[in-house]
Short mmCIF file of C-alpha atoms and ligand atoms in Angstrom, two decimals:
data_model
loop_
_atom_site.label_atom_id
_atom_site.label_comp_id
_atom_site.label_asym_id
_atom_site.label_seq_id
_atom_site.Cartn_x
_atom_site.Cartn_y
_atom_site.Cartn_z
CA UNK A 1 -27.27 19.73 -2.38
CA UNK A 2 -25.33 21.19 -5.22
CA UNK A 3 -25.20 19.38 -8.96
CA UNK A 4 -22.94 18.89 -11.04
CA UNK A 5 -24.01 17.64 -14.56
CA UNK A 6 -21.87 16.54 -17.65
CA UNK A 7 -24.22 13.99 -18.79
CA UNK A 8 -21.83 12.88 -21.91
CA UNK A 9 -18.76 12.36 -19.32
CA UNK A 10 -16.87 9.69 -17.41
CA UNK A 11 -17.25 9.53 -13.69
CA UNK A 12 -14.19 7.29 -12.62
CA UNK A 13 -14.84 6.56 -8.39
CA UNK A 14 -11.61 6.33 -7.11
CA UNK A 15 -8.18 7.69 -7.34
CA UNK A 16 -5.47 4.88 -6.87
CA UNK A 17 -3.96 2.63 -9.45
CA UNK A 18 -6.78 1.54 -11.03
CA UNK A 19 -9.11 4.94 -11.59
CA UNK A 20 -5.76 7.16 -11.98
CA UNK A 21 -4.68 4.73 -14.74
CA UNK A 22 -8.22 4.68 -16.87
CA UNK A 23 -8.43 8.36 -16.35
CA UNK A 24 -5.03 8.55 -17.87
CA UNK A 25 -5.65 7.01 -20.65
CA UNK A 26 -8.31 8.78 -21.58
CA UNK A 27 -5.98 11.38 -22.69
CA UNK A 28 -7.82 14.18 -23.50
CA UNK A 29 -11.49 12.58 -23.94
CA UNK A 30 -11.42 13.63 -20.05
CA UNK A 31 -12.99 12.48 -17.03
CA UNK A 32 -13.89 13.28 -13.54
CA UNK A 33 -12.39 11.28 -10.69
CA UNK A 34 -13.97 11.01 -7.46
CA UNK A 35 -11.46 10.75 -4.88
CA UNK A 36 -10.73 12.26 -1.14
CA UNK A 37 -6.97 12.69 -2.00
CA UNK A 38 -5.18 14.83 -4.84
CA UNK A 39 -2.53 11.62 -5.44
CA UNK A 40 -2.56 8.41 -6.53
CA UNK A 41 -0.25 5.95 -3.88
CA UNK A 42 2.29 4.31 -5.72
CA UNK A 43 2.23 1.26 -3.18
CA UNK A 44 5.25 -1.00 -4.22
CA UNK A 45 7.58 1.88 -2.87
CA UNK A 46 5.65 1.97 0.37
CA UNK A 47 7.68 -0.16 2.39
CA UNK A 48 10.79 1.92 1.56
CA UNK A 49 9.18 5.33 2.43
CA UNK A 50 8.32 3.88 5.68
CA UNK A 51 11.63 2.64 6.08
CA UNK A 52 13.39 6.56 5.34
CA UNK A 53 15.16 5.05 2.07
CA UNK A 54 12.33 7.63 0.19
CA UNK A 55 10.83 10.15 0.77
CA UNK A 56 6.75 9.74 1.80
CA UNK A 57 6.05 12.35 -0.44
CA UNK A 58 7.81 11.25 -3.83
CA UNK A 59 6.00 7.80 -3.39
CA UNK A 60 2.44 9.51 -4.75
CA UNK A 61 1.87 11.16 -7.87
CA UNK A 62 -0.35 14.44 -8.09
CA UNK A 63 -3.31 13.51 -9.94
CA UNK A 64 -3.77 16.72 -11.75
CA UNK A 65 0.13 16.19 -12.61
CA UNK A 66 -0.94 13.11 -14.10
CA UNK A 67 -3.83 13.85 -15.61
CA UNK A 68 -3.53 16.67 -17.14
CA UNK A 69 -7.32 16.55 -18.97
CA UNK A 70 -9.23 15.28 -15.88
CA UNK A 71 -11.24 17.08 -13.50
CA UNK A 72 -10.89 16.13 -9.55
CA UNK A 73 -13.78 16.13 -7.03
CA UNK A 74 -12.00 15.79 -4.13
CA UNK A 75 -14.35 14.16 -2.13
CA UNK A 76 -15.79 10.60 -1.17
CA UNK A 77 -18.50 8.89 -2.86
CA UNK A 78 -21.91 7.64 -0.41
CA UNK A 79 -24.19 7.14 -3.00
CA UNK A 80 -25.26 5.26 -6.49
CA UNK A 81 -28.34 6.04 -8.59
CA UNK A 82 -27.55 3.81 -11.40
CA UNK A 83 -31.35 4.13 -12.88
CA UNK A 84 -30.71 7.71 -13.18
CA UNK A 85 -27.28 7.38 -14.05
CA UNK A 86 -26.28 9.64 -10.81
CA UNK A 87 -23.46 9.43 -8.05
CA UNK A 88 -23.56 11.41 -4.64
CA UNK A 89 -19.86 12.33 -3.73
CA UNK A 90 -19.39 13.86 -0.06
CA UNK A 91 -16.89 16.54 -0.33
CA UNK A 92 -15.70 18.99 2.68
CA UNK A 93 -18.22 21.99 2.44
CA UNK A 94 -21.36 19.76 0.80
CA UNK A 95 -22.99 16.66 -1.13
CA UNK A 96 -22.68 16.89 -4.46
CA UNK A 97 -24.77 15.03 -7.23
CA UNK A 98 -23.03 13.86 -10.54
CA UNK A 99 -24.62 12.75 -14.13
CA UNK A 100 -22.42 10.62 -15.75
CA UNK A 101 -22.64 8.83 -18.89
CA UNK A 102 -20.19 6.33 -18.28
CA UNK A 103 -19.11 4.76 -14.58
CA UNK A 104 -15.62 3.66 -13.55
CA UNK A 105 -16.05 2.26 -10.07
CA UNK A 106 -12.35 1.88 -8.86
CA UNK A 107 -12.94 1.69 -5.23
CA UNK A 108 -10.08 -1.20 -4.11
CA UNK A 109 -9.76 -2.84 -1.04
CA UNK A 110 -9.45 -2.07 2.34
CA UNK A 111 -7.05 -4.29 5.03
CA UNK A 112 -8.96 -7.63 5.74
CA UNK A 113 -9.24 -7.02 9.67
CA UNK A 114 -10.40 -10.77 11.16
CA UNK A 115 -12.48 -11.05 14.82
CA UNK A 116 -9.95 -11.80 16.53
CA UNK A 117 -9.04 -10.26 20.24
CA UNK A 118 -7.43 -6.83 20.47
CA UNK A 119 -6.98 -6.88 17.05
CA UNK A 120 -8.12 -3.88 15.97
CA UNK A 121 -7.33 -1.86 18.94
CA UNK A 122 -3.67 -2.84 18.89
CA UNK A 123 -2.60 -3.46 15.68
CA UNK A 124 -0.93 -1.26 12.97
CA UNK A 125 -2.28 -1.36 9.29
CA UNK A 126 -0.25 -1.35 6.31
CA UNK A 127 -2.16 0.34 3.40
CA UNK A 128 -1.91 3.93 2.86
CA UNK A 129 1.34 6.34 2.99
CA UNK A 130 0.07 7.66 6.71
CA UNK A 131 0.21 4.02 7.60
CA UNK A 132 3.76 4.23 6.76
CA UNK A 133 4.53 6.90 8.30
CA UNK A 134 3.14 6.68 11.27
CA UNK A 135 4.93 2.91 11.53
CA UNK A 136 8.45 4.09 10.87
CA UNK A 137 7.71 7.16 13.72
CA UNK A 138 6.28 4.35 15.67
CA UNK A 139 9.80 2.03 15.45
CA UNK A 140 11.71 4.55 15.82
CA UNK A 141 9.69 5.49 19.17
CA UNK A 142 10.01 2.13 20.35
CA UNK A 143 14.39 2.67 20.29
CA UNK A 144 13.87 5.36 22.09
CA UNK A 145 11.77 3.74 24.66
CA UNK A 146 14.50 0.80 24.71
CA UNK A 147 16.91 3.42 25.23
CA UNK A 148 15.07 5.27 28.47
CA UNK A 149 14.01 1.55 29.81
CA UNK A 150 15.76 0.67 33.00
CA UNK A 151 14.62 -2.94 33.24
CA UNK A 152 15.93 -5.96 30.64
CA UNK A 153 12.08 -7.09 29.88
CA UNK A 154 10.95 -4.07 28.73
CA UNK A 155 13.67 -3.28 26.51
CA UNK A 156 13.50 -6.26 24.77
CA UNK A 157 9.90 -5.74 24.48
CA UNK A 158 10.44 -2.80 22.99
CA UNK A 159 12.93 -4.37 20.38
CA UNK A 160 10.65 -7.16 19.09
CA UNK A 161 8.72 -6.21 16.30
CA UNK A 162 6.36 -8.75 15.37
CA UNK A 163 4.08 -8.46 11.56
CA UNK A 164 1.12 -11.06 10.79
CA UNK A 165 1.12 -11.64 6.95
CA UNK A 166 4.06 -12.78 5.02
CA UNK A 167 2.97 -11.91 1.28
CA UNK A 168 4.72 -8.83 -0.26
CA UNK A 169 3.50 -6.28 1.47
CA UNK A 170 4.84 -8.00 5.29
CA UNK A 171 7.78 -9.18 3.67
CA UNK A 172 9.20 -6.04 1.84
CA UNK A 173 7.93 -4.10 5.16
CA UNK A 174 9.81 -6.34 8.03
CA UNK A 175 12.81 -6.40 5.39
CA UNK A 176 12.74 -2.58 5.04
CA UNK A 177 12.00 -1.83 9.05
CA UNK A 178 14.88 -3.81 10.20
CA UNK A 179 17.30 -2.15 7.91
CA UNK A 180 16.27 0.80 9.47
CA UNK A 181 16.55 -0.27 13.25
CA UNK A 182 19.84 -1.93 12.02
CA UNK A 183 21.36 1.56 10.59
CA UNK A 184 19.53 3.56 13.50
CA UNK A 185 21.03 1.74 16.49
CA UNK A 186 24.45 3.18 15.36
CA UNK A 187 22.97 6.29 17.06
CA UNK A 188 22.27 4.47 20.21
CA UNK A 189 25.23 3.32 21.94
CA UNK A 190 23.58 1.93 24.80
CA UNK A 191 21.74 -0.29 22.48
CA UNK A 192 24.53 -1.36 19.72
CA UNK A 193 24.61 -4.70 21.48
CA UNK A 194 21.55 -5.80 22.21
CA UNK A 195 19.30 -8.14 20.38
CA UNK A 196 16.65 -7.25 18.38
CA UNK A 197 13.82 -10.16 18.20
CA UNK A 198 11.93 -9.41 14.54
CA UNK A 199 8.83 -12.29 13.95
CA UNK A 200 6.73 -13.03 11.08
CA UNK A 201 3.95 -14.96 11.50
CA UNK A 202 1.69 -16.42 8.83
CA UNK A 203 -1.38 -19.15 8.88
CA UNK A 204 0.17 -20.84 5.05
CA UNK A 205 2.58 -22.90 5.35
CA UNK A 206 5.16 -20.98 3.53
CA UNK A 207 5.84 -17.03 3.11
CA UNK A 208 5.50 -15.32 0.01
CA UNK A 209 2.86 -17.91 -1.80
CA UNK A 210 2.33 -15.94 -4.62
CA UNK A 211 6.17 -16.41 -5.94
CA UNK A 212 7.27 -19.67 -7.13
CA UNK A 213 8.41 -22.35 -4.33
CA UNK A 214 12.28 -21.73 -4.89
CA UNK A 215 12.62 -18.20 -4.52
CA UNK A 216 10.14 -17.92 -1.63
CA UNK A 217 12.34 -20.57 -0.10
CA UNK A 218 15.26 -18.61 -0.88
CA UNK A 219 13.70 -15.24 0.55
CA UNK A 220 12.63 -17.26 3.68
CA UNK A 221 16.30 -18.38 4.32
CA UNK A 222 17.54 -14.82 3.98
CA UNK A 223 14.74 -13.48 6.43
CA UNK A 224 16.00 -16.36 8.66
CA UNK A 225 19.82 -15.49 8.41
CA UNK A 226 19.35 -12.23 9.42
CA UNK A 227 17.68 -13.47 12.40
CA UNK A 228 13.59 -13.09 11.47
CA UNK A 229 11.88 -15.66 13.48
CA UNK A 230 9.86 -17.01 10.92
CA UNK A 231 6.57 -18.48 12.26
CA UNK A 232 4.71 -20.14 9.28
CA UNK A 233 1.16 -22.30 9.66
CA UNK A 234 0.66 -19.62 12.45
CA UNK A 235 -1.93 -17.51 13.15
CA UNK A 236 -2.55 -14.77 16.06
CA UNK A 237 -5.27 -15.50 18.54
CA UNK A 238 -4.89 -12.31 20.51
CA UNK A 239 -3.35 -8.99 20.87
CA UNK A 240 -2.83 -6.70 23.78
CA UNK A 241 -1.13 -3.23 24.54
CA UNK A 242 2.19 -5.00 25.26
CA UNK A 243 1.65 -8.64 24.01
CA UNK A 244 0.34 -10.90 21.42
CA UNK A 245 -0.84 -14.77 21.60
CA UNK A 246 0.27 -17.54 18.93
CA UNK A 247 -1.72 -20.36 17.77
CA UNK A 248 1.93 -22.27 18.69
CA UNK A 249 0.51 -21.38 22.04
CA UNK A 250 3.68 -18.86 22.62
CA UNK A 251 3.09 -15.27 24.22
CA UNK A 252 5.64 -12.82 23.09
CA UNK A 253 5.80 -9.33 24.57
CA UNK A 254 6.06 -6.55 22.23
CA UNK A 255 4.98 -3.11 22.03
CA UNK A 256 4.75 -3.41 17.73
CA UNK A 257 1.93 -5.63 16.02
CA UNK A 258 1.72 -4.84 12.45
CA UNK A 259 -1.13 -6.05 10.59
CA UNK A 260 -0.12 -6.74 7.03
CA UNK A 261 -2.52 -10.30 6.34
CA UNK A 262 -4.36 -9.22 3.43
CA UNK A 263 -6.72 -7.55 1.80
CA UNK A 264 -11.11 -7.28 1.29
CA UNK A 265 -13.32 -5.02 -1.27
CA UNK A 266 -14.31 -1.94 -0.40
CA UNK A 267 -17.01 -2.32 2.05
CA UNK A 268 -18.95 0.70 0.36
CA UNK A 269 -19.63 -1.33 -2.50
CA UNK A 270 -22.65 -3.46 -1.15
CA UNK A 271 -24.06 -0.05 0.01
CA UNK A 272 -23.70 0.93 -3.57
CA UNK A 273 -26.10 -1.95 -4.71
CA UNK A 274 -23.28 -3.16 -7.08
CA UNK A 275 -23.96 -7.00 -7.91
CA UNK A 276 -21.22 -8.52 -5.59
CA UNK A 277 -19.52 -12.08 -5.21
CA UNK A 278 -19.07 -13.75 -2.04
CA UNK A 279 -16.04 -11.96 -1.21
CA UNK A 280 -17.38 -8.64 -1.53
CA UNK A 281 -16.26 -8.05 -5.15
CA UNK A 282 -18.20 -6.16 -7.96
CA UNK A 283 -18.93 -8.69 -10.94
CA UNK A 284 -17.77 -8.14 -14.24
CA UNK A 285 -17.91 -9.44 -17.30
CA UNK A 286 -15.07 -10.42 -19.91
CA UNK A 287 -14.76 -6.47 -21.28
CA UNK A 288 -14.95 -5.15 -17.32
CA UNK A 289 -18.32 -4.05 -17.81
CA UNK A 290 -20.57 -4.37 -13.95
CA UNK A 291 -22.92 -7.36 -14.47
CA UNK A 292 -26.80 -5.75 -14.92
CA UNK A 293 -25.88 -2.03 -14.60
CA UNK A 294 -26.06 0.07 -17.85
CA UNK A 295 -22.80 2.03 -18.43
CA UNK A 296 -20.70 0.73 -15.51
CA UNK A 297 -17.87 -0.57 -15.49
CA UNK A 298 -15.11 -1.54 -12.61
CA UNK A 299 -11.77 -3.13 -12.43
CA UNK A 300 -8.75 -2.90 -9.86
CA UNK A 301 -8.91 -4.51 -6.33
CA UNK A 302 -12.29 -3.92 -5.96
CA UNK A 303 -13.33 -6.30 -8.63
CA UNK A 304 -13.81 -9.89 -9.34
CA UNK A 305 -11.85 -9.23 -13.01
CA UNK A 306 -12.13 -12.54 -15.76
CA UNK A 307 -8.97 -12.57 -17.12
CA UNK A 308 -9.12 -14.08 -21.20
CA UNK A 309 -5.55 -15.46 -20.30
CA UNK A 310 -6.26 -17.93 -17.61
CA UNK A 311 -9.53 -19.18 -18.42
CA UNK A 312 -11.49 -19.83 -14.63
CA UNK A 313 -9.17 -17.63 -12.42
CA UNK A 314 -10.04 -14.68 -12.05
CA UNK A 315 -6.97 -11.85 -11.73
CA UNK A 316 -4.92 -11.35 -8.07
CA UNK A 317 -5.54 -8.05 -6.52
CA UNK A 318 -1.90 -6.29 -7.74
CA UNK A 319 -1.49 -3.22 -9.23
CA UNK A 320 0.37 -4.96 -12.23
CA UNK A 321 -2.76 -5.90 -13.04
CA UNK A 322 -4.93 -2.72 -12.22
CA UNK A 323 -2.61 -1.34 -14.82
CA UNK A 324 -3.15 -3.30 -17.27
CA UNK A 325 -7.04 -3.51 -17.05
CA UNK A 326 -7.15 0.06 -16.84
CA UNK A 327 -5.42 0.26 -20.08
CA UNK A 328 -7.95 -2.27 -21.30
CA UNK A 329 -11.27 -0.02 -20.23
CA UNK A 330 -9.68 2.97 -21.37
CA UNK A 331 -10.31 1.34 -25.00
CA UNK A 332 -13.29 -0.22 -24.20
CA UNK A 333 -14.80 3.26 -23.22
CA UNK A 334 -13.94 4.41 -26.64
CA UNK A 335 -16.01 2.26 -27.82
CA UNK A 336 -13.47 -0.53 -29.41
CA UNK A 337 -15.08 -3.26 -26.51
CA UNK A 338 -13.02 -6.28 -26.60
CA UNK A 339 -12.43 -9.11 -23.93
CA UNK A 340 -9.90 -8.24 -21.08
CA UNK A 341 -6.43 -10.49 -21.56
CA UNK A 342 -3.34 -10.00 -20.12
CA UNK A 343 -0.21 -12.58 -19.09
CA UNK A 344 1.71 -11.87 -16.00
CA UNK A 345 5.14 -10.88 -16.34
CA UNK A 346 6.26 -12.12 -13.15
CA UNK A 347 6.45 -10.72 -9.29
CA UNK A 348 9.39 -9.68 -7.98
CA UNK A 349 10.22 -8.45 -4.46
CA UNK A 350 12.95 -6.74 -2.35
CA UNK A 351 14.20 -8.27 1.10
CA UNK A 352 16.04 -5.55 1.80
CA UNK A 353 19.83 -4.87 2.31
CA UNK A 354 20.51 -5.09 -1.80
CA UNK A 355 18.77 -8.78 -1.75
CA UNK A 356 15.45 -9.13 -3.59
CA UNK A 357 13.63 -11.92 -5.68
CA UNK A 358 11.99 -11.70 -9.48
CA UNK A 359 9.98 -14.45 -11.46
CA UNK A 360 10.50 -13.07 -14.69
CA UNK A 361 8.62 -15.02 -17.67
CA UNK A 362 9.41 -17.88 -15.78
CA UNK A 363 12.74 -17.22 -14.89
CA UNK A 364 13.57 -16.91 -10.72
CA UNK A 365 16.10 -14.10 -10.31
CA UNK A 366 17.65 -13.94 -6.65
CA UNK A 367 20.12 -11.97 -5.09
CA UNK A 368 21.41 -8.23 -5.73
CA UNK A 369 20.02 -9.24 -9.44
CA UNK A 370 16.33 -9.61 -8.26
CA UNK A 371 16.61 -6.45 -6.39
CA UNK A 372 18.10 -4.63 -8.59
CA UNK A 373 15.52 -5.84 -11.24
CA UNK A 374 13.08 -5.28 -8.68
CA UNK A 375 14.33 -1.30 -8.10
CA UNK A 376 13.86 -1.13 -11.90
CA UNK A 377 10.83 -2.77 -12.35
CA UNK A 378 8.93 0.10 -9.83
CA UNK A 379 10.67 2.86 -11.43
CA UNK A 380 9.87 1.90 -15.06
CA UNK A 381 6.05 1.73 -13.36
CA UNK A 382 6.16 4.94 -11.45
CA UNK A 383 4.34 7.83 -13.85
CA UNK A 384 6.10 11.06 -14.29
CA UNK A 385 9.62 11.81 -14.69
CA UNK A 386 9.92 14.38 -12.40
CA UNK A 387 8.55 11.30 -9.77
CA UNK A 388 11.24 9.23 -11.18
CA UNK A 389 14.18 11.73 -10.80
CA UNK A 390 13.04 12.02 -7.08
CA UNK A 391 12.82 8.88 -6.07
CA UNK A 392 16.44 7.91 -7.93
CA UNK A 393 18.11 11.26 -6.25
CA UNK A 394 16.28 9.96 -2.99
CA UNK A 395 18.47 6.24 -3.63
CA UNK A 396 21.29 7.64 -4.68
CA UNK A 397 21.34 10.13 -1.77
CA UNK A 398 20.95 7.07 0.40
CA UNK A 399 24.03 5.30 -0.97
CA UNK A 400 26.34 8.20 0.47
CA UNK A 401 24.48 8.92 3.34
CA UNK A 402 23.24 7.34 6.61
CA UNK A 403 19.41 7.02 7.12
CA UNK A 404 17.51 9.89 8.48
CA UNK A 405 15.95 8.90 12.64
CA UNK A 406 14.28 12.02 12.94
CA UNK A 407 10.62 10.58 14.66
CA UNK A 408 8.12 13.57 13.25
CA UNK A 409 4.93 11.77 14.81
CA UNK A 410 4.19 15.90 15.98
CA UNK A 411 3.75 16.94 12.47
CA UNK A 412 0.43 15.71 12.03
CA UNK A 413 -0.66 17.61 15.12
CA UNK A 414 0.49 21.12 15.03
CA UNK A 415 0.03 23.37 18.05
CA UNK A 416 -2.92 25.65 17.83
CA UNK A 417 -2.31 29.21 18.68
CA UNK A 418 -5.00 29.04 21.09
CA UNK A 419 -2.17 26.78 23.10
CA UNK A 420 0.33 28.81 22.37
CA UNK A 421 -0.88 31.70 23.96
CA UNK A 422 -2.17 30.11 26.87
CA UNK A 423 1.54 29.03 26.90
CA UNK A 424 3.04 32.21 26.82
CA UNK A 425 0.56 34.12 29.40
CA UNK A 426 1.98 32.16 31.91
CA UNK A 427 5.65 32.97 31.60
CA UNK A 428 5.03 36.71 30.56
CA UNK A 429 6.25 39.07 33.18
CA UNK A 430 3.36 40.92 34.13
C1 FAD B 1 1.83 -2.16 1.17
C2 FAD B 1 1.41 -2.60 -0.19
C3 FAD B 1 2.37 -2.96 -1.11
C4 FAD B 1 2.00 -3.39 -2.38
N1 FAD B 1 2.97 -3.72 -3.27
C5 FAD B 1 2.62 -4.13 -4.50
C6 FAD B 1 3.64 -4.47 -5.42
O1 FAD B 1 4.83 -4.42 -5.13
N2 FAD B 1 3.26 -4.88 -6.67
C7 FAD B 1 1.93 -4.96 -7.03
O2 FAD B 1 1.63 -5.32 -8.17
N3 FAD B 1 0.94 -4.62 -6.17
C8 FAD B 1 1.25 -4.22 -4.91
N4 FAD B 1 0.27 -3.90 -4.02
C9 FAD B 1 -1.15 -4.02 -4.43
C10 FAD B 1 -1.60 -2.76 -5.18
O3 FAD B 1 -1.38 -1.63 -4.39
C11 FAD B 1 -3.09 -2.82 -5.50
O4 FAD B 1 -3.37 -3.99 -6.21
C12 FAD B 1 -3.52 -1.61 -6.31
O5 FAD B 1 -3.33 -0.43 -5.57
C13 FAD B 1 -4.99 -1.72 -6.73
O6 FAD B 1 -5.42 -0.53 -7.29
P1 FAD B 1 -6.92 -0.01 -7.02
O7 FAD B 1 -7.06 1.27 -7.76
O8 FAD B 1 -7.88 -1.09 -7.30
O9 FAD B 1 -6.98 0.25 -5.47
P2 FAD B 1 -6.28 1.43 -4.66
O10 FAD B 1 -4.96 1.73 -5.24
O11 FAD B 1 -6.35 1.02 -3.23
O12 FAD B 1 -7.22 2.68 -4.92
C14 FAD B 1 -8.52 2.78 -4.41
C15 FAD B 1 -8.86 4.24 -4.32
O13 FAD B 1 -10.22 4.41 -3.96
C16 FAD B 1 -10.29 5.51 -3.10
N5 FAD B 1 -11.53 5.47 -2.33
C17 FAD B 1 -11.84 4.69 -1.29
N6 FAD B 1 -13.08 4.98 -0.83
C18 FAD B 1 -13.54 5.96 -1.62
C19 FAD B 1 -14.77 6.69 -1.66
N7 FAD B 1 -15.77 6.48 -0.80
N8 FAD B 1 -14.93 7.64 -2.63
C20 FAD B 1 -13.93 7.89 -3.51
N9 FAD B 1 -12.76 7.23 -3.51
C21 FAD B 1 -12.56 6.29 -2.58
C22 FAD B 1 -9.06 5.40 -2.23
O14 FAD B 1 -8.73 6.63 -1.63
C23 FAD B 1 -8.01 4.98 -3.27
O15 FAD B 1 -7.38 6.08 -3.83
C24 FAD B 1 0.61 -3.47 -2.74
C25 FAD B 1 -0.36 -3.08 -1.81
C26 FAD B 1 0.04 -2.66 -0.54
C27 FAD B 1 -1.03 -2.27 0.45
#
């Protein structure tokens, strides 16, 4: 087992919103982040680079990009020594032991998978960027399965796409997805005319409960004008290769199931010892600092974060507020350690097809406004220039031109030489 040992540093576990940001702000005080990729996931723009309007890649940020005075272990954390003040990080060739003098523990969440039938064998996540990818190569499979089908049933099984979870991340997703099937079926005449059946299903009684009654009314009668069969105090009892099973007691055929009904902690955290609350969520106090562990600290999804601001609630897991907590320990690790407080400015959220919906102090926005607010809101958020002139060449590129349908599901699996030769021995004239 190798060691690595920088007894005065900052170990920060995690590279997504919340670790990326701390170790950001560090500046040049420096830090090591633990984390198995080399990017941090900007996730509002992930329904949009599963939906071709972005680009997959210009959706993360290169950590070393930004952060220019942090080291990266690419690798994944499996153990915590906090007597010893010592983390054991997994990486590709070994196990590697850290010293650290201070501990970020940034883990965040994982999607909330219930026990329910078929569940996990048949439904799509929603989390990371390959998640995204591999559900817009997925939809677009599924057109040209309608397209090939020679029997009514399964072509409409093919075309109904049905997501459980309406908060942001279902919403904006469905929204996206059926803009793309929408622009995509240009390129298939023999399926211009034929319905498309989209459902979204959710055990609240209303979509989008996180956004104030009116516009989530107002997003739900868009979704409903452009045909989404919304299914609210709904939940799924089963789910099978071709089918899934409604608490309304319907049974709709489909060959798409996506899986967008929430979030839990990181499950690594209870095998970390961290003191956790009943929903799996590291305790801190009022300056983020782990309850009973010397110099630890944790914030972002994977905490149960007291917010100064609204005294008894503790904050929702969005990376508005990863952000701004991260901003928060940055200072506190430099030794000014003061109380965590922070107002919300809002939410906002696109529907797709230049409609979208922003709270702003207060104030509901609707319409090509709250889209367009909500398109500035994520760029304004999204580190690096260079990652901002990408992703606005990527929409303004999109405004001239129609969507790309190219289904790269291959690119993850390259052919091995090995293959290749086989391959080519048999057609070789001997
Ligand atoms: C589809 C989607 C859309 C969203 N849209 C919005 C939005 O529009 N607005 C908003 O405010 N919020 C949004 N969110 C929520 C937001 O993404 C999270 O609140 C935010 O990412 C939390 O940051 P985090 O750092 O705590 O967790 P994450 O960003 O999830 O980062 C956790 C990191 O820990 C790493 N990790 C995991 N296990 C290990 C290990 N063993 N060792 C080392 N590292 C590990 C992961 O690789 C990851 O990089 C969305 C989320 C999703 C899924």
């Amino acid at each position: 087992m190798a060691a690595h040992s920088d007894p005065a540093g900052t170990v920060v576990l995690g590279g997504g919103f919340a670790g990326a940001y701390v170790a950001r702000m560090l500046g040049r005080r420096g830090a090591t982040i633990v984390s198995p990729e080399n990017f941090m996931l900007f996730t509002p723009m992930l329904p949009e680079a599963a939906s071709g309007t972005l680009e997959p890649r210009h959706t993360v940020v290169p950590l070393r990009m930004m952060c220019p005075h942090a080291k990266l272990l690419l690798g994944r954390v499996v153990g915590l020594d906090a007597e010893r003040q010592r983390v054991r990080v997994e990486t590709e060739e070994e196990l590697v032991t850290l010293s650290y003098a201070q501990l970020v523990v940034a883990l965040g969440a994982i999607s909330r998978a219930l026990p329910i039938p078929g569940l996990a064998e048949h439904a799509l996540p929603f989390k990371s960027l390959a998640d995204a990818i591999h559900l817009r190569n997925h939809v677009l499979r599924r057109l040209e399965a309608a397209a090939g089908a020679t029997s009514e049933g399964h072509r409409r099984r093919e075309l109904t796409f049905v997501f459980v979870g309406a908060g942001y991340a279902g919403v904006e997703a469905l929204a996206e997805l059926a803009d793309l099937v929408r622009d995509a079926l240009r390129f298939y005449p023999s399926l211009r005319h034929e319905p498309q059946h989209w459902v979204l299903v959710d055990a609240a009684p209303k979509i989008l409960p996180e956004v104030p009654t009116r516009l989530g009314e107002y997003a739900a009668r868009q979704l409903a004008r452009r045909g989404v069969d919304i299914r609210v105090s709904t939940t799924l009892n089963a789910a099978e290769p071709h089918a899934v099973t409604l608490s309304d007691g319907s049974r709709i055929l489909t060959s798409t199931l996506v899986w967008t009904a929430g979030v839990q902690a990181n499950p690594l955290l209870a095998q970390l010892g961290l003191p956790l609350d009943e929903r799996g969520r590291v305790r801190v106090d009022a300056t983020l600092r782990i309850e009973g562990v010397q110099n630890a600290w944790s914030l972002g999804d994977c905490a149960r974060v007291p917010n100064e601001a609204t005294p008894g609630r503790f904050d929702p897991p969005t990376s508005q507020h990863a952000l701004r907590q991260a901003r928060r320990l940055a200072k506190n690790l430099r030794g000014d350690a003061r109380p965590y407080r922070y107002r919300t400015l809002g939410e906002v959220a696109t529907l797709g097809r230049h409609r979208g919906i922003a709270n702003v102090f207060g104030l509901p926005i609707r319409g090509f406004l709250g889209w367009w607010i909500t398109r500035t809101y994520h760029l304004y958020q999204l580190p690096l220039l260079s990652r901002k002139l990408r992703v606005v060449a990527d929409w303004t590129t999109s405004l001239f031109f129609r969507r790309d349908i190219a289904e790269l599901s291959m690119l993850g699996h390259p052919q091995r030489l090995i293959d290749t030769v086989t391959e080519s021995d048999g057609d070789s004239p001997s």
